[in-house]
Amino acid sequence: MSCQVPYKCASTPAVRVLGIESSCDETAAAVVDDGPRLVSNIVHSQVRTHAAFGGVVPEVASREHIARIVGIIEEAAAPVGGLDGIDALAVTRGPGLVGSLLVGLQVAKGLALARGLPWIGVNHLEGHLSAALLADTPPTYPHVALVVSGGHTHLYHVRAFGDYALLGGTRDDAAGEAFDKVAKILGLGYPGGVRIEKTGQGGNPAAVRLPRALPGKNLDFSFSGLKTAAHLHIIGKGGGLEGEELRDFCASVQEAIADVLTKKAVNAALAVGAPGVALAGGVAANTRVRALLAQRCAKRGLWCFAPPKPLCTDNAAMIAAAGWTRLQAGERSPWGASAQSRWPLGQGFEAVP
Ligand code: KG4
Ligand code: ZN
């Protein structure tokens, strides 16, 4: 019988996976080689398009994905000789904006069908965690992972690849959302995280007292109080901040978020006896969050891992890495697998129809 699963056949060469990501406002494609080892990583950010609206407009995002995705895939596949050099496809299937997800998903399915290639639908959160797999020395298991992005703030006990136990999560806003909303109130524009970080550079992080919700051993997060306190502070200052006051305020907001995230991540690792913490997601690109986590982990004898900044924000390299790992294990997605706006990490296709 001929080999139906190319990478399970000893005679077949290394498997190259094309990853596709279109869950929100980045149109991205990437190729990983056996390993997984990063070959190419192309990201088109729609930030400029959405900046005019102060946030992502789902309908507009879908349309821009459609306009861009073929060119982005061609660019990503060019270093391996185009699509002929691809053995399998991995695509974000959820969670995310359904209209956006469908663009990447249908393109991936179309390519898989036309070329007779295997494909796998990837959970975007597992994708964020899988950026770590592309490191020269990836984090070992078990560990605690803090996934912190525009839509998610979750702590997991990661016992192995694919084996996640939720330890805590946000009860309201995600940390990235808190950055984005405060930036919007300040008139700093979108996306907020990086703008608050830049504006706050050199500012006094202790200048404005802001709440740290759910202190102590609680591993859940809440950022709505911080958002309200920030709003009230800005109103109290007449609706706008400038110069040094603005710088100090941004530094204080960043510090409040970084403080809570890193304290809880360390507490989580200590609670489950994990030896280290891996950081993932867009907010992991924040320099203060990275530094404070490294400092606090070192103090408690824990290791700490953060992917390179470009692999923290949405990209397809992380999707290809996650897909590569699952494909290697023999997993495939059924043709009927569709986009999922919600898809809790750790739930398989069976659990989410
Ligand atoms: O992972 P990501 O690119 O998309 C989602 O899956 O949500 O995360 C985007 C979030 C946004 O809220 C953005 O403001 C935040 O990550 N972010 C940052 C930084 N860069 C991106 N937050 C703080 N500091 C940054 N440097
Ligand atoms: Zn993301």
PDB file of C-alpha atoms in Angstrom, residues 9 73-74 173 264 272 307:
ATOM      1  CA  CYS A   9       7.033   7.316   5.959  1.00  0.00           C
ATOM      2  CA  ILE A  73       1.108  33.401   0.633  1.00  0.00           C
ATOM      3  CA  GLU A  74       3.128  33.721  -2.571  1.00  0.00           C
ATOM      4  CA  ASP A 173     -11.284  42.888  29.718  1.00  0.00           C
ATOM      5  CA  LYS A 264      -0.014  36.204  38.998  1.00  0.00           C
ATOM      6  CA  VAL A 272       1.393  24.129  40.587  1.00  0.00           C
ATOM      7  CA  PRO A 307       9.452  34.745  22.188  1.00  0.00           C
TER       8      PRO A 307
END
